[in-house]
Short mmCIF file of C-alpha atoms and ligand atoms in Angstrom, two decimals:
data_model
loop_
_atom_site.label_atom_id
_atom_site.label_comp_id
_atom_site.label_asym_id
_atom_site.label_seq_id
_atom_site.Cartn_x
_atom_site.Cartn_y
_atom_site.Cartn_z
CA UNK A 10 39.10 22.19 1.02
CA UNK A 11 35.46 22.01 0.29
CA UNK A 12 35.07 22.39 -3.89
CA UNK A 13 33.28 25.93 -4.51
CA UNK A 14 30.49 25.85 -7.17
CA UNK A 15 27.50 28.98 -8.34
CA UNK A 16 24.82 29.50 -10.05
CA UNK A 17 25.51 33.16 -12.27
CA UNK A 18 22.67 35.47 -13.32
CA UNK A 19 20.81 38.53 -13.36
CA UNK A 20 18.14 38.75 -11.33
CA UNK A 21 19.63 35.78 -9.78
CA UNK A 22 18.19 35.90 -6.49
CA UNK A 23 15.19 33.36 -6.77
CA UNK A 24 17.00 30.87 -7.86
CA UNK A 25 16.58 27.55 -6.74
CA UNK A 26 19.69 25.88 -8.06
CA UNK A 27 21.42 26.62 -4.82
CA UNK A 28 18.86 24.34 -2.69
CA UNK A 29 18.57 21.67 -5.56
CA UNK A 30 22.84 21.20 -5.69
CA UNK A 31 22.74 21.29 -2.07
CA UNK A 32 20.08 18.28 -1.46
CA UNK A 33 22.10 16.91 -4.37
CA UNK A 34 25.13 17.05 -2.50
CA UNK A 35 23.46 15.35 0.87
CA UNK A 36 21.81 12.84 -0.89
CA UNK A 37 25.56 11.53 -2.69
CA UNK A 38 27.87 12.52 0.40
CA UNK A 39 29.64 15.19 -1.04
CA UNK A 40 31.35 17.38 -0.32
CA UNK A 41 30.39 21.31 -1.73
CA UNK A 42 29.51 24.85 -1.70
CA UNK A 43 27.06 26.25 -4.33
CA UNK A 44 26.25 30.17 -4.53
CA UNK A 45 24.17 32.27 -6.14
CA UNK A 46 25.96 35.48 -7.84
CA UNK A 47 24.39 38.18 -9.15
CA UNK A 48 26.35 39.24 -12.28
CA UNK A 49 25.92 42.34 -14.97
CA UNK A 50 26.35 41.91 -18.64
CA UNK A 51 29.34 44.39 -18.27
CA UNK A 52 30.54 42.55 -15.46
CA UNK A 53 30.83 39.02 -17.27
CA UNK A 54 34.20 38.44 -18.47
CA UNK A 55 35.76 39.93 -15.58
CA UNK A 56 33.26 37.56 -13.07
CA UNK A 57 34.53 34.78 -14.96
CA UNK A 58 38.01 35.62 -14.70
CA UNK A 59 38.06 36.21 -10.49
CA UNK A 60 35.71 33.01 -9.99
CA UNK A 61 38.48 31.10 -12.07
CA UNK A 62 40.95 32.57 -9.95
CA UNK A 63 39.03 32.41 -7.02
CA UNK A 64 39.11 28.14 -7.79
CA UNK A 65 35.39 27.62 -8.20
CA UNK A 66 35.32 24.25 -9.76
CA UNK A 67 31.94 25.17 -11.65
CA UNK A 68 29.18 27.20 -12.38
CA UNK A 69 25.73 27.63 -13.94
CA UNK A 70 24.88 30.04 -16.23
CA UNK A 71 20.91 31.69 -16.74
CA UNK A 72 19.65 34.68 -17.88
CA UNK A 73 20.78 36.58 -19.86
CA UNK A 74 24.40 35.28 -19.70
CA UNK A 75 23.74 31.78 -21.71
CA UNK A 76 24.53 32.93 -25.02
CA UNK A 77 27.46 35.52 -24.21
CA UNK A 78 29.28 33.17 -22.47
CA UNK A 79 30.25 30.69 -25.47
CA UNK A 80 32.91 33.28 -26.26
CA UNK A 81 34.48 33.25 -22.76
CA UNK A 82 34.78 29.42 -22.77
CA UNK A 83 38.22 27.57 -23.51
CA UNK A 84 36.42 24.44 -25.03
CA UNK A 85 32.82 23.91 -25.76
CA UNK A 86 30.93 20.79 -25.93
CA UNK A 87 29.31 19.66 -29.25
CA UNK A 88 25.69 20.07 -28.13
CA UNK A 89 26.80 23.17 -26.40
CA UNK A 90 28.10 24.78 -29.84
CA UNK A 91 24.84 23.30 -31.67
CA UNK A 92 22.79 25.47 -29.19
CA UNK A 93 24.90 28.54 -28.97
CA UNK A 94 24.19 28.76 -25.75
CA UNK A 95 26.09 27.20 -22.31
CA UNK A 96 24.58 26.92 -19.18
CA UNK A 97 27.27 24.51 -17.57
CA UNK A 98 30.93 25.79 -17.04
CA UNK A 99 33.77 23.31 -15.60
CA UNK A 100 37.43 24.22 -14.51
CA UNK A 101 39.99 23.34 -16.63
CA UNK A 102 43.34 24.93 -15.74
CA UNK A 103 42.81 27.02 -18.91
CA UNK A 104 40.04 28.63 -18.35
CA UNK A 105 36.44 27.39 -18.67
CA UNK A 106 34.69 23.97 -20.54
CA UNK A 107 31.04 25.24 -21.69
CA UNK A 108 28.18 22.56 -21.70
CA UNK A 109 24.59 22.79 -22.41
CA UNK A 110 22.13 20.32 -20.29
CA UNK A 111 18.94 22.26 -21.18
CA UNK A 112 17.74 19.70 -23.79
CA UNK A 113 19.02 16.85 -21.42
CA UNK A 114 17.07 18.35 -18.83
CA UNK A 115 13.66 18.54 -21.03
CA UNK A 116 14.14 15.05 -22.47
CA UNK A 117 14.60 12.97 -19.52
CA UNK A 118 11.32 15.03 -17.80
CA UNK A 119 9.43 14.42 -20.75
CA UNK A 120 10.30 10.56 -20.11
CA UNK A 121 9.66 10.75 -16.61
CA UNK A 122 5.92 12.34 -17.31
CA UNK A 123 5.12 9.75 -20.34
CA UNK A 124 5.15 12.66 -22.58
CA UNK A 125 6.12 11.04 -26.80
CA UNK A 126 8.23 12.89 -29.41
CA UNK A 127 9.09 10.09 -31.80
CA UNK A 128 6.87 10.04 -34.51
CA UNK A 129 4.29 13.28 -32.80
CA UNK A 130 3.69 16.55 -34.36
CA UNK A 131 5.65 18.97 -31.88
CA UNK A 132 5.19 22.84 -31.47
CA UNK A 133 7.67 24.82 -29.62
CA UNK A 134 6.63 28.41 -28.59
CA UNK A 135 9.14 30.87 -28.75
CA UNK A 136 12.46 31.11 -30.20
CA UNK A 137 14.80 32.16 -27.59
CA UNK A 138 17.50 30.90 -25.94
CA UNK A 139 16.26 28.39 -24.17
CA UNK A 140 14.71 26.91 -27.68
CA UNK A 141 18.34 26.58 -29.09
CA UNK A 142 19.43 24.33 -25.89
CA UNK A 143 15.89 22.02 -26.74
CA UNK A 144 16.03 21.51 -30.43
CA UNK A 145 18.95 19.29 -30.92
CA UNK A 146 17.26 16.51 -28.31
CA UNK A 147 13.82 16.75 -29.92
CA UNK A 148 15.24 16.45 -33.66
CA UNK A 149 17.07 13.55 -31.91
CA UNK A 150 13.95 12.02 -30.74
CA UNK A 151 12.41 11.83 -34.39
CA UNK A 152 9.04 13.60 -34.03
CA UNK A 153 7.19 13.42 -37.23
CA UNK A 154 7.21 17.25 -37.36
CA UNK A 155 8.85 19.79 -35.63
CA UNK A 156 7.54 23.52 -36.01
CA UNK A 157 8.82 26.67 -33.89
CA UNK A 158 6.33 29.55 -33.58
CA UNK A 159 7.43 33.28 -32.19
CA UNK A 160 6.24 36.56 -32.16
CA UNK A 161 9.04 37.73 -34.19
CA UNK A 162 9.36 35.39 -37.37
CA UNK A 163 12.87 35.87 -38.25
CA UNK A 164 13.99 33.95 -35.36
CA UNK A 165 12.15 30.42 -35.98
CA UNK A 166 13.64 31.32 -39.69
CA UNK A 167 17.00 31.54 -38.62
CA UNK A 168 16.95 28.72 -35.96
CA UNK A 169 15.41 26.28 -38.80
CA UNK A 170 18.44 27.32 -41.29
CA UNK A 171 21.05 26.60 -38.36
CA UNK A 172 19.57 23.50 -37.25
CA UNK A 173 19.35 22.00 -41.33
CA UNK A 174 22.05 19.29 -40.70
CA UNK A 175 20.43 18.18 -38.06
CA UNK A 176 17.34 17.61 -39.04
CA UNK A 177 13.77 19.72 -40.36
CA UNK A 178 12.21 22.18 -38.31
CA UNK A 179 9.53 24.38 -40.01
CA UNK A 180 8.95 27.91 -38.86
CA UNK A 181 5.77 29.38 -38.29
CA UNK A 182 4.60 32.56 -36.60
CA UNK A 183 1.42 32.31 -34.00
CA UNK A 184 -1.43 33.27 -36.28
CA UNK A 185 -0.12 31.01 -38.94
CA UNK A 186 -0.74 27.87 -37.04
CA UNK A 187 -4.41 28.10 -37.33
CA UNK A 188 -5.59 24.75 -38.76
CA UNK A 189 -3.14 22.92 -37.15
CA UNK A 190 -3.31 20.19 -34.63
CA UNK A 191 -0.31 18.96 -32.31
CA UNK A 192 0.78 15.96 -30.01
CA UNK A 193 2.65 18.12 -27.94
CA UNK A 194 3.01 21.51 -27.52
CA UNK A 195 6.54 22.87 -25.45
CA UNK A 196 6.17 26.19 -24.20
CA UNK A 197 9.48 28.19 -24.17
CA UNK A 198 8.27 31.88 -24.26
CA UNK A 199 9.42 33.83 -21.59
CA UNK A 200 5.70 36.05 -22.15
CA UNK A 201 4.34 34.17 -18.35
CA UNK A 202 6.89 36.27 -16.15
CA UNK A 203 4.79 39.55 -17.25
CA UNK A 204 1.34 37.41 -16.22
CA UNK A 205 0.13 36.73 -19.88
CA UNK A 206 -0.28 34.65 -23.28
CA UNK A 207 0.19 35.65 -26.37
CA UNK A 208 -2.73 34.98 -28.78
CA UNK A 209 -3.29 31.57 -30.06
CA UNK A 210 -5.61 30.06 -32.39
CA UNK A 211 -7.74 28.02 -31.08
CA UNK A 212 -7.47 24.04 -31.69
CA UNK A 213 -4.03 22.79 -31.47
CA UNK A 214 -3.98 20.97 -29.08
CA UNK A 215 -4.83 17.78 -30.52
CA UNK A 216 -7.26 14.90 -29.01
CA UNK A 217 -5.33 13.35 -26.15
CA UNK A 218 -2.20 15.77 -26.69
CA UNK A 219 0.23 16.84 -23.74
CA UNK A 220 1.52 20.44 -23.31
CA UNK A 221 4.95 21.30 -21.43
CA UNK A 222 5.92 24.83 -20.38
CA UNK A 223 9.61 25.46 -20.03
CA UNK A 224 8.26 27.85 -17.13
CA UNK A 225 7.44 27.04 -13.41
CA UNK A 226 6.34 28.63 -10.45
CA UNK A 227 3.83 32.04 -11.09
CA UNK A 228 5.11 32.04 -14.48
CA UNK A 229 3.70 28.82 -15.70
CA UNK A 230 -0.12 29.93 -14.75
CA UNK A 231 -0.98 31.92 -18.27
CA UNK A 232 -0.21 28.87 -20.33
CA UNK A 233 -1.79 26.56 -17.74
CA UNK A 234 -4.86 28.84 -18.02
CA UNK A 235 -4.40 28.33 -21.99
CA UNK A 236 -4.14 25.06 -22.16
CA UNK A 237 -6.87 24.17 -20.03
CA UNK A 238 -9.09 26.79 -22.37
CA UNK A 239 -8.07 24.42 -25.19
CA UNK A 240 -9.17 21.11 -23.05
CA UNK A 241 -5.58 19.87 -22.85
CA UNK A 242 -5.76 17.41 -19.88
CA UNK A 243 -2.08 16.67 -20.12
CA UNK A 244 -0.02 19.53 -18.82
CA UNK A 245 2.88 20.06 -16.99
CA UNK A 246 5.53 22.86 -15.64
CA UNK A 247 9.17 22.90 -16.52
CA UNK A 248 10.30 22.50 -12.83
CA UNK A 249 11.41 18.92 -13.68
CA UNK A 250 13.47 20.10 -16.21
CA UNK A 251 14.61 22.77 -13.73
CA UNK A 252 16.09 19.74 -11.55
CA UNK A 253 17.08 17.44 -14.52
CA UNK A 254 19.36 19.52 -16.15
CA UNK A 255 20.54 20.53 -12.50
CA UNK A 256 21.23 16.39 -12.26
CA UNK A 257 22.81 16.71 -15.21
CA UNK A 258 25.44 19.29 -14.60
CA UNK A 259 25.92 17.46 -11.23
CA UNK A 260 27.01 14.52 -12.92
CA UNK A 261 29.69 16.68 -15.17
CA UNK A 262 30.93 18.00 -12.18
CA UNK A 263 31.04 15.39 -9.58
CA UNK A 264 30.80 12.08 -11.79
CA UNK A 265 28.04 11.19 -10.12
CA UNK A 266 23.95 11.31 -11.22
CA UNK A 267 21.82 12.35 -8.29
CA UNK A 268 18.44 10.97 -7.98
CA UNK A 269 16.19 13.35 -9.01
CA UNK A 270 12.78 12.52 -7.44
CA UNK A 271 12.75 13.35 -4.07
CA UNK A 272 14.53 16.42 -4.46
CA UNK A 273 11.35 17.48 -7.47
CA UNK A 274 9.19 16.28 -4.67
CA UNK A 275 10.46 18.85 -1.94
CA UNK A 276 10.38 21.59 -4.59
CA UNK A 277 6.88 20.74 -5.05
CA UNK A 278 6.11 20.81 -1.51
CA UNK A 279 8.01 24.49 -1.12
N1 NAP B 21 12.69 24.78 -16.71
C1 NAP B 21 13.94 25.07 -17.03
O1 NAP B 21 14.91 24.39 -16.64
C2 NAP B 21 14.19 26.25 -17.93
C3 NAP B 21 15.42 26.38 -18.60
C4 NAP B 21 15.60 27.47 -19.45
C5 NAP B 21 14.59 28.42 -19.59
N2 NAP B 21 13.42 28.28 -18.91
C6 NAP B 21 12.31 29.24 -19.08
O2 NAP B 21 12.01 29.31 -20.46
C7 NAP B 21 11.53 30.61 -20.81
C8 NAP B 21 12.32 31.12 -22.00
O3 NAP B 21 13.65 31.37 -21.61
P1 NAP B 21 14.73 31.92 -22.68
O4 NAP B 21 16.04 31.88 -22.02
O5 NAP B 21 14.56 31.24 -23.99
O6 NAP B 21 14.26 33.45 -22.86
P2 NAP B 21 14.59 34.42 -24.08
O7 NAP B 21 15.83 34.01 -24.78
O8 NAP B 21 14.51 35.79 -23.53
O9 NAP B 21 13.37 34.19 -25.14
C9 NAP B 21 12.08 34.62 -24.81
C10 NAP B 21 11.06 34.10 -25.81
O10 NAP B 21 9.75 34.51 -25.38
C11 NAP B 21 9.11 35.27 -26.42
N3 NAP B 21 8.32 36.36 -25.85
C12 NAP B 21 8.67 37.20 -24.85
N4 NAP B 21 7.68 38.08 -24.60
C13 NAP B 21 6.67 37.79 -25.49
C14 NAP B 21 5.40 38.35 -25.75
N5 NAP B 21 4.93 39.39 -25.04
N6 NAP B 21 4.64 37.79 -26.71
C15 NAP B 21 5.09 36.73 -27.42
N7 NAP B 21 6.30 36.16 -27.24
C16 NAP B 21 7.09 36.70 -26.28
C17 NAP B 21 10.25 35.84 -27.24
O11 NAP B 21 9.75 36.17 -28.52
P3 NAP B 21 10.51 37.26 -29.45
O12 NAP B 21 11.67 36.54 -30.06
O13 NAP B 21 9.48 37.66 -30.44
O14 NAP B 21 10.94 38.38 -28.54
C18 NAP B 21 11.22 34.65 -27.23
O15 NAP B 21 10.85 33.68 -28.16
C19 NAP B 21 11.68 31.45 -19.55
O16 NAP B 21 10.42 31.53 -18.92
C20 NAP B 21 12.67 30.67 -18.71
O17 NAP B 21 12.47 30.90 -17.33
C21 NAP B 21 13.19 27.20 -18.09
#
């Protein structure tokens, strides 16, 4: 029998995680089917039920089902519960074991591009749900400071009061940062699917600093166009990430680590 996995989501239909497990599963010999399922909020807890029954061995989770699925899971992972947010199920016979490989994901991209945290100022834009899956890692890393900026304030407010035992994140909204200068700047707002960029003071990107946008694709072009406005010459899109965290849930799932360049290379070259 070959082992069933998906990817679940609404819209779910661009995703790539179906060709990225898929040249996973050449590249290791193994032996898999990975779907893409188009899921409702209202139809969540039932979907999860009929895959489990169905004997999918695991799924993905994206948007908008990262943070509502916590409550459907059996067990959840410690980095998963940190986050509040899952975006890795695995079979048990129970019911379903939530993991988080966002941060992963980030991290080992941001090693593979050079990019520093320990000891760098670091400003993460936005405050969503992806933000929650990033923070633990980059606290982890040691930057000398951490600040989250979003449109709405109460959120990098909130996130720096739940994060406290882990280590100091100071919240910020956008026009507040003015003055300030940053090693690296991580883009996480979801603003570059609607073609735009919030407004930013100008000058923080500081001399020789890198830039990272969570987003890929169309998507990442606004904050490109930003960050090139603001004479960043380090910049890069979050479809590394994209494939990391992809490794990452492979290797929960299968025991194995794929190699991850070749397949980010055939991404690249569509
Ligand atoms: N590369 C990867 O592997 C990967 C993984 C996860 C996510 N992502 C990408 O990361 C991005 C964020 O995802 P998410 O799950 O965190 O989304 P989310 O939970 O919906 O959060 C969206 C964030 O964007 C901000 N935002 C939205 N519209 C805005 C606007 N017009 N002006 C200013 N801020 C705005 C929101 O601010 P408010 O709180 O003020 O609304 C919030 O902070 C998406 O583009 C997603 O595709 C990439």
């Amino acid at each position: 029998m070959t082992d069933r996995y998906a990817v679940i989501g609404q819209p779910i239909s661009h995703s790539q995680s179906p060709a990225i497990h898929a040249a996973f599963a050449q590249a290791t010999s193994q032996d898999l089917r990975y779907d893409a399922i188009d899921v409702a909020p209202e139809a969540l807890t039932e979907t999860l039920k009929q895959l489990h029954a169905d004997g999918l061995r695991g799924l993905n989770v994206t948007m908008p089902h990262k943070a509502a699925v916590v409550e459907q899971c059996e067990l959840i992972s410690e980095r998963a519960a940190l986050a509040g947010a899952v975006n890795t199920l695995s079979r048990t016979d129970a019911g379903w074991h939530g993991d988080n490989t966002d941060g992963e994901g980030l991290m080992r991209d941001l090693t593979r591009l050079g990019y520093t945290v320990e000891g760098r100022r670091v400003l993460v834009l936005g405050a969503g749900g992806a933000v929650r899956g990033i923070l633990g890692p980059l606290l982890a890393a040691k930057p000398s400071q951490l600040v989250v900026s979003n449109r709405n304030p109460w959120k990098p407010e909130a996130l720096a009061e739940q994060f406290k035992a882990v280590g100091s994140i100071t919240p910020r909204t956008h026009l507040a940062l003015k003055g300030d200068r940053y090693d690296l700047i991580i883009n996480a707002m979801s603003v570059g699917h609607s073609g735009s960029m919030p407004r930013l003071p100008d000058g923080l990107v500081a001399d020789g600093g890198a830039c990272y946008d969570l987003s890929y694709g169309a998507a990442h072009a606004p904050f490109r166009t930003w960050t090139e406005t603001q004479g960043a010459t380090r910049i890069a899109d979050g479809l590394g990430m994209l494939v990391e965290q992809a490794a990452a849930s492979f290797d929960i799932w299968r025991g194995v680590r794929p190699q991850t360049d070749a397949v980010l290379k055939a991404l690249r070259a569509g």
